[in-house]
PDB file of C-alpha atoms in Angstrom:
ATOM      1  CA  HIS L  19      -2.238   9.132 -20.446  1.00 86.00           C
ATOM      2  CA  TYR L  20      -2.155   6.013 -18.273  1.00 88.00           C
ATOM      3  CA  GLN L  21      -3.622   4.018 -21.168  1.00 87.00           C
ATOM      4  CA  GLN L  22      -0.353   4.640 -23.001  1.00 90.00           C
ATOM      5  CA  ILE L  23       1.764   3.138 -20.204  1.00 94.00           C
ATOM      6  CA  ASP L  24       2.551  -0.577 -20.197  1.00 96.00           C
ATOM      7  CA  ILE L  25       4.568  -0.786 -16.963  1.00 97.00           C
ATOM      8  CA  ALA L  26       5.410   1.829 -14.338  1.00 96.00           C
ATOM      9  CA  LEU L  27       8.990   1.728 -13.054  1.00 96.00           C
ATOM     10  CA  ASP L  28       9.080   2.856  -9.459  1.00 94.00           C
ATOM     11  CA  THR L  29      11.708   5.229  -8.108  1.00 91.00           C
ATOM     12  CA  PHE L  30      14.427   4.255  -5.653  1.00 88.00           C
ATOM     13  CA  PRO L  31      15.304   4.606  -2.775  1.00 86.00           C
ATOM     14  CA  TYR L  32      12.036   6.502  -2.136  1.00 87.00           C
ATOM     15  CA  THR L  33       9.196   4.591  -3.734  1.00 90.00           C
ATOM     16  CA  GLY L  34       5.932   5.972  -4.981  1.00 87.00           C
ATOM     17  CA  HIS L  35       2.990   6.395  -2.682  1.00 90.00           C
ATOM     18  CA  THR L  36       0.230   8.323  -4.417  1.00 91.00           C
ATOM     19  CA  THR L  37       1.740   7.711  -7.849  1.00 92.00           C
ATOM     20  CA  THR L  38       1.827   3.973  -7.205  1.00 94.00           C
ATOM     21  CA  CYS L  39      -1.827   3.984  -6.143  1.00 93.00           C
ATOM     22  CA  GLU L  40      -2.753   6.032  -9.201  1.00 95.00           C
ATOM     23  CA  ALA L  41      -0.912   3.699 -11.555  1.00 96.00           C
ATOM     24  CA  LEU L  42      -2.483   0.599 -10.001  1.00 96.00           C
ATOM     25  CA  TRP L  43      -5.935   2.203 -10.053  1.00 96.00           C
ATOM     26  CA  MET L  44      -5.471   2.932 -13.751  1.00 96.00           C
ATOM     27  CA  GLY L  45      -4.479  -0.686 -14.418  1.00 96.00           C
ATOM     28  CA  VAL L  46      -0.760  -0.090 -14.803  1.00 97.00           C
ATOM     29  CA  PRO L  47       1.477  -2.618 -13.027  1.00 97.00           C
ATOM     30  CA  VAL L  48       4.377  -1.177 -11.036  1.00 97.00           C
ATOM     31  CA  ILE L  49       7.819  -2.723 -10.674  1.00 97.00           C
ATOM     32  CA  THR L  50       9.454  -1.635  -7.425  1.00 97.00           C
ATOM     33  CA  MET L  51      12.629  -2.381  -5.504  1.00 95.00           C
ATOM     34  CA  LEU L  52      12.538  -3.062  -1.788  1.00 92.00           C
ATOM     35  CA  ALA L  53      14.614  -0.675   0.327  1.00 89.00           C
ATOM     36  CA  GLU L  54      15.479  -0.538   4.018  1.00 87.00           C
ATOM     37  CA  THR L  55      13.409   2.522   5.007  1.00 87.00           C
ATOM     38  CA  TYR L  56       9.670   2.991   5.377  1.00 85.00           C
ATOM     39  CA  PHE L  57       9.681   5.267   2.339  1.00 86.00           C
ATOM     40  CA  GLY L  58      11.421   2.552   0.361  1.00 88.00           C
ATOM     41  CA  ARG L  59       8.859  -0.099   1.242  1.00 91.00           C
ATOM     42  CA  VAL L  60       5.474   1.517   0.649  1.00 93.00           C
ATOM     43  CA  ALA L  61       5.044   0.390  -2.964  1.00 95.00           C
ATOM     44  CA  ALA L  62       6.219  -3.121  -2.048  1.00 95.00           C
ATOM     45  CA  SER L  63       3.662  -3.213   0.735  1.00 93.00           C
ATOM     46  CA  MET L  64       0.868  -2.190  -1.628  1.00 94.00           C
ATOM     47  CA  LEU L  65       1.901  -4.764  -4.213  1.00 96.00           C
ATOM     48  CA  SER L  66       2.123  -7.499  -1.566  1.00 94.00           C
ATOM     49  CA  ILE L  67      -1.382  -6.717  -0.305  1.00 92.00           C
ATOM     50  CA  LEU L  68      -2.596  -7.099  -3.897  1.00 94.00           C
ATOM     51  CA  GLY L  69      -0.861 -10.472  -4.250  1.00 95.00           C
ATOM     52  CA  LEU L  70       1.720  -9.027  -6.642  1.00 97.00           C
ATOM     53  CA  SER L  71       4.916  -9.691  -4.688  1.00 96.00           C
ATOM     54  CA  ASP L  72       6.436 -10.998  -7.905  1.00 96.00           C
ATOM     55  CA  LEU L  73       6.692  -7.336  -9.014  1.00 97.00           C
ATOM     56  CA  VAL L  74       8.914  -6.493  -6.021  1.00 97.00           C
ATOM     57  CA  ALA L  75      12.651  -6.681  -6.697  1.00 97.00           C
ATOM     58  CA  THR L  76      15.328  -7.122  -4.047  1.00 95.00           C
ATOM     59  CA  HIS L  77      18.275  -5.714  -6.015  1.00 94.00           C
ATOM     60  CA  ARG L  78      19.019  -3.772  -9.224  1.00 94.00           C
ATOM     61  CA  ASN L  79      19.470  -6.730 -11.541  1.00 97.00           C
ATOM     62  CA  ASP L  80      16.282  -8.274 -10.179  1.00 97.00           C
ATOM     63  CA  TYR L  81      14.476  -4.969 -10.834  1.00 97.00           C
ATOM     64  CA  ARG L  82      15.629  -4.946 -14.449  1.00 97.00           C
ATOM     65  CA  ASP L  83      14.840  -8.634 -14.926  1.00 98.00           C
ATOM     66  CA  LYS L  84      11.308  -8.282 -13.538  1.00 97.00           C
ATOM     67  CA  ALA L  85      10.592  -5.339 -15.832  1.00 97.00           C
ATOM     68  CA  VAL L  86      11.906  -7.203 -18.891  1.00 98.00           C
ATOM     69  CA  GLN L  87      10.032 -10.409 -17.985  1.00 97.00           C
ATOM     70  CA  LEU L  88       6.745  -8.571 -17.556  1.00 97.00           C
ATOM     71  CA  ALA L  89       7.252  -6.586 -20.774  1.00 97.00           C
ATOM     72  CA  GLN L  90       7.776  -9.853 -22.647  1.00 97.00           C
ATOM     73  CA  ASN L  91       4.781 -11.625 -21.078  1.00 97.00           C
ATOM     74  CA  LEU L  92       2.003  -9.918 -23.029  1.00 96.00           C
ATOM     75  CA  SER L  93      -0.792 -12.134 -21.682  1.00 97.00           C
ATOM     76  CA  GLN L  94       0.166 -11.397 -18.059  1.00 96.00           C
ATOM     77  CA  LEU L  95       0.520  -7.713 -18.872  1.00 96.00           C
ATOM     78  CA  ARG L  96      -2.899  -7.631 -20.557  1.00 96.00           C
ATOM     79  CA  ASP L  97      -4.441  -9.473 -17.603  1.00 96.00           C
ATOM     80  CA  LEU L  98      -2.952  -6.986 -15.139  1.00 97.00           C
ATOM     81  CA  HIS L  99      -4.198  -4.031 -17.174  1.00 96.00           C
ATOM     82  CA  MET L 100      -7.695  -5.492 -17.125  1.00 96.00           C
ATOM     83  CA  THR L 101      -7.843  -6.601 -13.464  1.00 96.00           C
ATOM     84  CA  LEU L 102      -5.705  -4.249 -11.380  1.00 96.00           C
ATOM     85  CA  ARG L 103      -8.415  -1.684 -10.631  1.00 96.00           C
ATOM     86  CA  GLN L 104     -10.846  -4.324  -9.394  1.00 96.00           C
ATOM     87  CA  LYS L 105      -8.074  -6.052  -7.443  1.00 95.00           C
ATOM     88  CA  LEU L 106      -7.243  -2.733  -5.750  1.00 95.00           C
ATOM     89  CA  LYS L 107     -10.922  -1.955  -5.178  1.00 94.00           C
ATOM     90  CA  ASN L 108     -11.450  -5.320  -3.447  1.00 94.00           C
ATOM     91  CA  SER L 109      -8.280  -5.102  -1.355  1.00 93.00           C
ATOM     92  CA  PRO L 110      -7.838  -3.923   2.244  1.00 89.00           C
ATOM     93  CA  LEU L 111      -6.292  -0.760   0.775  1.00 89.00           C
ATOM     94  CA  CYS L 112      -9.757   0.384  -0.307  1.00 90.00           C
ATOM     95  CA  ASP L 113     -11.804  -1.162   2.498  1.00 91.00           C
ATOM     96  CA  THR L 114     -12.888   2.122   4.065  1.00 90.00           C
ATOM     97  CA  GLN L 115     -15.515   0.575   6.351  1.00 92.00           C
ATOM     98  CA  THR L 116     -13.029  -1.702   8.092  1.00 89.00           C
ATOM     99  CA  TYR L 117     -10.518   1.144   8.307  1.00 86.00           C
ATOM    100  CA  VAL L 118     -13.056   3.531   9.849  1.00 92.00           C
ATOM    101  CA  ARG L 119     -14.196   0.885  12.357  1.00 93.00           C
ATOM    102  CA  ALA L 120     -10.573   0.320  13.387  1.00 90.00           C
ATOM    103  CA  ILE L 121      -9.956   4.063  13.802  1.00 92.00           C
ATOM    104  CA  GLU L 122     -13.153   4.411  15.845  1.00 95.00           C
ATOM    105  CA  GLN L 123     -12.041   1.533  18.067  1.00 96.00           C
ATOM    106  CA  HIS L 124      -8.688   3.237  18.616  1.00 95.00           C
ATOM    107  CA  TYR L 125     -10.471   6.466  19.604  1.00 96.00           C
ATOM    108  CA  ARG L 126     -12.632   4.512  22.059  1.00 96.00           C
ATOM    109  CA  THR L 127      -9.549   2.871  23.552  1.00 96.00           C
ATOM    110  CA  ILE L 128      -7.772   6.225  23.894  1.00 96.00           C
ATOM    111  CA  TRP L 129     -10.856   7.733  25.539  1.00 96.00           C
ATOM    112  CA  GLN L 130     -11.250   4.786  27.927  1.00 96.00           C
ATOM    113  CA  GLU L 131      -7.585   4.977  28.906  1.00 95.00           C
ATOM    114  CA  TRP L 132      -7.891   8.723  29.534  1.00 94.00           C
ATOM    115  CA  CYS L 133     -11.018   8.208  31.652  1.00 94.00           C
ATOM    116  CA  TYR L 134      -9.301   5.453  33.628  1.00 92.00           C
ATOM    117  CA  THR L 135      -6.285   7.717  34.249  1.00 92.00           C
ATOM    118  CA  GLN L 136      -8.573  10.524  35.443  1.00 91.00           C
ATOM    119  CA  LEU L 137     -10.412   8.214  37.830  1.00 89.00           C
ATOM    120  CA  LYS L 138      -7.152   6.785  39.121  1.00 86.00           C
ATOM    121  CA  ASN L 139      -5.683  10.263  39.649  1.00 85.00           C
ATOM    122  CA  ASN L 140      -8.808  11.480  41.445  1.00 83.00           C
ATOM    123  CA  TYR L 141      -8.896   8.378  43.628  1.00 81.00           C
ATOM    124  CA  ASN L 142      -5.257   8.840  44.670  1.00 75.00           C
ATOM    125  CA  HIS L 143      -5.837  12.479  45.723  1.00 70.00           C
TER     126      HIS L 143
END
């Protein structure tokens, strides 16, 4: 069904999370509007990481204008459909090795801090 979609229009004030990732993975560009809350910024964050900040609107008229502009720019739309999956695949969003290394480092830090606290507590008693 994604092959039948030209542009995904994100919801507001709570933007897509999984649905945005799915659309991007399937090569469908997403137009989103930046909100004040975490839930209103997730799609914008994903698009920014992919170098697609131009698909992030700051107000309603901007949202409409971006959707119309992209719909009228068939070469850009075609390019996005053909490159989005690879762009997502190569992005930090899909870099599982770096993510796992960072999580492991956090676990090590937590463990070291716990061990230090235990030693300190035992020393003081």
